[in-house]
Amino acid sequence: MAAVDEGARMPDGAARRPAQRRQPLLRRQRHDLRTVLGRPAGTAALVVSCLMSALVAFFLWYRHRKDGLLPKDRKGASVHEAAGPVAFFPPRSAFPVLAAAGTALLGLGAVYGLWLFLIGAGVLVPGVLGFAFQYAARGTDPVRPTGVEDR
């Protein structure tokens, strides 16, 4: 920017003002921990994401403690140690459709009214319970990976 001469005059005789620096339309805001924690939405987002990460970490820690090292995790493991049943995969079931319909009705009920929300809850609860207890009488022995000793 060129400097403006103080004594310079415009054609109509008025004195020129020095050029001012234009401010940006949107100011850039610093994003650090203080600005995020100072707002309720940022605090809630951080807390929920930390809790969800802790849930995943707890699940992985618990499964590792319960099952130990799997044969695929050991360098000296042979192929036959990992052979055998992997898990139980159920055949057809109506409970996923029932749970999905209940969840959809629950969401619509949050928008349109309590009556639809209660219907959604009434459809969702049997769907979730069906998921949990559909194969409860199948057996009490959990399927364990081959080669893992009981502790």
PDB file of C-alpha atoms in Angstrom:
ATOM      1  CA  MET A   1       0.000   0.000   0.000  1.00  0.00           C
ATOM      2  CA  ALA A   2       1.319   3.397  -0.882  1.00  0.00           C
ATOM      3  CA  ALA A   3       1.562   5.997   1.833  1.00  0.00           C
ATOM      4  CA  VAL A   4      -0.857   8.890   1.494  1.00  0.00           C
ATOM      5  CA  ASP A   5       0.588  12.353   1.573  1.00  0.00           C
ATOM      6  CA  GLU A   6      -0.862  14.368   4.430  1.00  0.00           C
ATOM      7  CA  GLY A   7      -1.040  17.536   2.356  1.00  0.00           C
ATOM      8  CA  ALA A   8      -2.689  15.897  -0.647  1.00  0.00           C
ATOM      9  CA  ARG A   9      -6.072  17.244  -1.592  1.00  0.00           C
ATOM     10  CA  MET A  10      -8.856  15.790  -3.680  1.00  0.00           C
ATOM     11  CA  PRO A  11     -10.088  17.696  -6.766  1.00  0.00           C
ATOM     12  CA  ASP A  12     -12.954  19.236  -4.774  1.00  0.00           C
ATOM     13  CA  GLY A  13     -10.535  20.565  -2.154  1.00  0.00           C
ATOM     14  CA  ALA A  14     -11.289  18.069   0.626  1.00  0.00           C
ATOM     15  CA  ALA A  15      -8.336  16.505   2.397  1.00  0.00           C
ATOM     16  CA  ARG A  16      -7.676  12.830   1.777  1.00  0.00           C
ATOM     17  CA  ARG A  17      -7.947  10.435   4.632  1.00  0.00           C
ATOM     18  CA  PRO A  18      -5.249   7.843   5.061  1.00  0.00           C
ATOM     19  CA  ALA A  19      -6.324   4.430   3.771  1.00  0.00           C
ATOM     20  CA  GLN A  20      -7.609   2.186   6.518  1.00  0.00           C
ATOM     21  CA  ARG A  21      -7.061  -1.519   6.591  1.00  0.00           C
ATOM     22  CA  ARG A  22     -10.223  -3.459   5.802  1.00  0.00           C
ATOM     23  CA  GLN A  23     -11.440  -5.956   8.389  1.00  0.00           C
ATOM     24  CA  PRO A  24     -12.269  -9.439   7.083  1.00  0.00           C
ATOM     25  CA  LEU A  25     -15.975 -10.229   6.926  1.00  0.00           C
ATOM     26  CA  LEU A  26     -15.636 -13.304   9.090  1.00  0.00           C
ATOM     27  CA  ARG A  27     -13.080 -13.087  11.807  1.00  0.00           C
ATOM     28  CA  ARG A  28     -10.963 -16.150  12.261  1.00  0.00           C
ATOM     29  CA  GLN A  29     -11.605 -17.581  15.676  1.00  0.00           C
ATOM     30  CA  ARG A  30      -9.015 -19.484  17.627  1.00  0.00           C
ATOM     31  CA  HIS A  31     -10.072 -23.053  18.305  1.00  0.00           C
ATOM     32  CA  ASP A  32      -8.394 -24.414  21.355  1.00  0.00           C
ATOM     33  CA  LEU A  33      -9.505 -26.292  24.430  1.00  0.00           C
ATOM     34  CA  ARG A  34     -10.687 -23.137  26.229  1.00  0.00           C
ATOM     35  CA  THR A  35     -13.096 -22.111  23.458  1.00  0.00           C
ATOM     36  CA  VAL A  36     -14.474 -25.634  23.067  1.00  0.00           C
ATOM     37  CA  LEU A  37     -14.988 -26.180  26.794  1.00  0.00           C
ATOM     38  CA  GLY A  38     -16.535 -22.738  27.187  1.00  0.00           C
ATOM     39  CA  ARG A  39     -19.545 -23.746  25.100  1.00  0.00           C
ATOM     40  CA  PRO A  40     -22.127 -26.323  26.223  1.00  0.00           C
ATOM     41  CA  ALA A  41     -22.265 -28.130  22.866  1.00  0.00           C
ATOM     42  CA  GLY A  42     -18.490 -28.493  22.712  1.00  0.00           C
ATOM     43  CA  THR A  43     -18.327 -29.806  26.245  1.00  0.00           C
ATOM     44  CA  ALA A  44     -21.090 -32.321  25.589  1.00  0.00           C
ATOM     45  CA  ALA A  45     -19.437 -33.477  22.353  1.00  0.00           C
ATOM     46  CA  LEU A  46     -16.092 -34.016  24.098  1.00  0.00           C
ATOM     47  CA  VAL A  47     -17.644 -35.869  27.026  1.00  0.00           C
ATOM     48  CA  VAL A  48     -19.752 -38.153  24.812  1.00  0.00           C
ATOM     49  CA  SER A  49     -16.853 -38.955  22.484  1.00  0.00           C
ATOM     50  CA  CYS A  50     -14.599 -39.755  25.446  1.00  0.00           C
ATOM     51  CA  LEU A  51     -17.237 -42.016  26.970  1.00  0.00           C
ATOM     52  CA  MET A  52     -17.783 -43.855  23.680  1.00  0.00           C
ATOM     53  CA  SER A  53     -14.029 -44.344  23.277  1.00  0.00           C
ATOM     54  CA  ALA A  54     -13.810 -45.623  26.841  1.00  0.00           C
ATOM     55  CA  LEU A  55     -16.620 -48.109  26.122  1.00  0.00           C
ATOM     56  CA  VAL A  56     -14.770 -49.525  23.099  1.00  0.00           C
ATOM     57  CA  ALA A  57     -11.492 -49.668  25.048  1.00  0.00           C
ATOM     58  CA  PHE A  58     -13.183 -51.471  27.956  1.00  0.00           C
ATOM     59  CA  PHE A  59     -14.770 -54.028  25.611  1.00  0.00           C
ATOM     60  CA  LEU A  60     -11.460 -54.772  23.891  1.00  0.00           C
ATOM     61  CA  TRP A  61      -9.620 -55.019  27.221  1.00  0.00           C
ATOM     62  CA  TYR A  62     -12.274 -57.340  28.660  1.00  0.00           C
ATOM     63  CA  ARG A  63     -12.258 -59.655  25.617  1.00  0.00           C
ATOM     64  CA  HIS A  64      -8.463 -59.807  25.623  1.00  0.00           C
ATOM     65  CA  ARG A  65      -8.409 -60.614  29.326  1.00  0.00           C
ATOM     66  CA  LYS A  66     -11.070 -63.311  28.898  1.00  0.00           C
ATOM     67  CA  ASP A  67      -9.763 -64.960  25.710  1.00  0.00           C
ATOM     68  CA  GLY A  68      -6.038 -64.295  25.958  1.00  0.00           C
ATOM     69  CA  LEU A  69      -3.863 -64.379  22.897  1.00  0.00           C
ATOM     70  CA  LEU A  70      -5.491 -66.014  19.906  1.00  0.00           C
ATOM     71  CA  PRO A  71      -3.460 -68.381  17.734  1.00  0.00           C
ATOM     72  CA  LYS A  72      -3.291 -65.768  14.958  1.00  0.00           C
ATOM     73  CA  ASP A  73      -1.639 -63.342  17.397  1.00  0.00           C
ATOM     74  CA  ARG A  74       1.257 -65.690  18.234  1.00  0.00           C
ATOM     75  CA  LYS A  75       4.219 -66.031  15.919  1.00  0.00           C
ATOM     76  CA  GLY A  76       4.835 -69.738  16.547  1.00  0.00           C
ATOM     77  CA  ALA A  77       1.217 -70.883  16.235  1.00  0.00           C
ATOM     78  CA  SER A  78       0.371 -73.571  13.724  1.00  0.00           C
ATOM     79  CA  VAL A  79      -2.633 -73.541  11.413  1.00  0.00           C
ATOM     80  CA  HIS A  80      -4.517 -76.391  13.115  1.00  0.00           C
ATOM     81  CA  GLU A  81      -4.737 -74.415  16.392  1.00  0.00           C
ATOM     82  CA  ALA A  82      -7.187 -71.963  14.823  1.00  0.00           C
ATOM     83  CA  ALA A  83      -9.347 -74.650  13.226  1.00  0.00           C
ATOM     84  CA  GLY A  84     -12.821 -75.418  14.515  1.00  0.00           C
ATOM     85  CA  PRO A  85     -16.040 -73.506  14.995  1.00  0.00           C
ATOM     86  CA  VAL A  86     -15.560 -69.775  14.872  1.00  0.00           C
ATOM     87  CA  ALA A  87     -18.918 -68.654  16.255  1.00  0.00           C
ATOM     88  CA  PHE A  88     -22.623 -69.282  16.040  1.00  0.00           C
ATOM     89  CA  PHE A  89     -24.331 -67.540  13.138  1.00  0.00           C
ATOM     90  CA  PRO A  90     -28.119 -67.708  13.475  1.00  0.00           C
ATOM     91  CA  PRO A  91     -30.377 -68.516  10.549  1.00  0.00           C
ATOM     92  CA  ARG A  92     -33.375 -66.334   9.727  1.00  0.00           C
ATOM     93  CA  SER A  93     -34.889 -64.117  12.371  1.00  0.00           C
ATOM     94  CA  ALA A  94     -37.720 -61.586  12.435  1.00  0.00           C
ATOM     95  CA  PHE A  95     -36.255 -59.666  15.358  1.00  0.00           C
ATOM     96  CA  PRO A  96     -33.955 -57.384  13.301  1.00  0.00           C
ATOM     97  CA  VAL A  97     -36.952 -56.181  11.291  1.00  0.00           C
ATOM     98  CA  LEU A  98     -38.985 -55.706  14.463  1.00  0.00           C
ATOM     99  CA  ALA A  99     -36.194 -53.721  16.138  1.00  0.00           C
ATOM    100  CA  ALA A 100     -35.697 -51.574  13.029  1.00  0.00           C
ATOM    101  CA  ALA A 101     -39.417 -50.806  12.793  1.00  0.00           C
ATOM    102  CA  GLY A 102     -39.508 -49.944  16.500  1.00  0.00           C
ATOM    103  CA  THR A 103     -36.526 -47.623  16.128  1.00  0.00           C
ATOM    104  CA  ALA A 104     -38.129 -45.883  13.149  1.00  0.00           C
ATOM    105  CA  LEU A 105     -41.392 -45.429  15.042  1.00  0.00           C
ATOM    106  CA  LEU A 106     -39.471 -44.158  18.058  1.00  0.00           C
ATOM    107  CA  GLY A 107     -37.759 -41.515  15.900  1.00  0.00           C
ATOM    108  CA  LEU A 108     -41.007 -40.506  14.245  1.00  0.00           C
ATOM    109  CA  GLY A 109     -42.655 -40.351  17.647  1.00  0.00           C
ATOM    110  CA  ALA A 110     -40.024 -37.878  18.827  1.00  0.00           C
ATOM    111  CA  VAL A 111     -41.135 -35.617  15.969  1.00  0.00           C
ATOM    112  CA  TYR A 112     -44.902 -36.170  15.777  1.00  0.00           C
ATOM    113  CA  GLY A 113     -46.035 -36.978  19.278  1.00  0.00           C
ATOM    114  CA  LEU A 114     -45.960 -39.065  22.401  1.00  0.00           C
ATOM    115  CA  TRP A 115     -48.540 -41.558  21.137  1.00  0.00           C
ATOM    116  CA  LEU A 116     -46.286 -42.648  18.242  1.00  0.00           C
ATOM    117  CA  PHE A 117     -43.248 -42.690  20.537  1.00  0.00           C
ATOM    118  CA  LEU A 118     -45.012 -45.094  22.913  1.00  0.00           C
ATOM    119  CA  ILE A 119     -46.034 -47.363  20.034  1.00  0.00           C
ATOM    120  CA  GLY A 120     -42.402 -47.355  18.865  1.00  0.00           C
ATOM    121  CA  ALA A 121     -41.213 -48.277  22.347  1.00  0.00           C
ATOM    122  CA  GLY A 122     -43.791 -51.070  22.443  1.00  0.00           C
ATOM    123  CA  VAL A 123     -42.437 -52.456  19.161  1.00  0.00           C
ATOM    124  CA  LEU A 124     -38.753 -51.896  19.967  1.00  0.00           C
ATOM    125  CA  VAL A 125     -38.670 -53.615  23.374  1.00  0.00           C
ATOM    126  CA  PRO A 126     -39.796 -57.052  22.075  1.00  0.00           C
ATOM    127  CA  GLY A 127     -37.360 -56.698  19.169  1.00  0.00           C
ATOM    128  CA  VAL A 128     -34.398 -56.055  21.464  1.00  0.00           C
ATOM    129  CA  LEU A 129     -35.444 -58.741  23.941  1.00  0.00           C
ATOM    130  CA  GLY A 130     -35.883 -61.175  21.064  1.00  0.00           C
ATOM    131  CA  PHE A 131     -32.346 -60.394  19.922  1.00  0.00           C
ATOM    132  CA  ALA A 132     -31.011 -61.033  23.395  1.00  0.00           C
ATOM    133  CA  PHE A 133     -32.922 -64.204  24.284  1.00  0.00           C
ATOM    134  CA  GLN A 134     -33.708 -65.848  20.935  1.00  0.00           C
ATOM    135  CA  TYR A 135     -31.028 -68.493  21.312  1.00  0.00           C
ATOM    136  CA  ALA A 136     -30.714 -68.476  25.100  1.00  0.00           C
ATOM    137  CA  ALA A 137     -31.809 -72.121  25.373  1.00  0.00           C
ATOM    138  CA  ARG A 138     -29.305 -73.179  22.694  1.00  0.00           C
ATOM    139  CA  GLY A 139     -26.688 -74.088  25.235  1.00  0.00           C
ATOM    140  CA  THR A 140     -24.757 -72.622  28.068  1.00  0.00           C
ATOM    141  CA  ASP A 141     -21.271 -73.363  26.720  1.00  0.00           C
ATOM    142  CA  PRO A 142     -19.822 -70.307  25.023  1.00  0.00           C
ATOM    143  CA  VAL A 143     -17.941 -70.957  21.813  1.00  0.00           C
ATOM    144  CA  ARG A 144     -14.295 -70.508  22.646  1.00  0.00           C
ATOM    145  CA  PRO A 145     -11.426 -70.328  20.194  1.00  0.00           C
ATOM    146  CA  THR A 146      -9.476 -73.531  19.892  1.00  0.00           C
ATOM    147  CA  GLY A 147      -6.188 -73.540  21.747  1.00  0.00           C
ATOM    148  CA  VAL A 148      -7.253 -71.166  24.508  1.00  0.00           C
ATOM    149  CA  GLU A 149      -7.029 -72.780  27.913  1.00  0.00           C
ATOM    150  CA  ASP A 150      -9.517 -72.072  30.673  1.00  0.00           C
ATOM    151  CA  ARG A 151      -8.116 -69.921  33.440  1.00  0.00           C
TER     152      ARG A 151
END
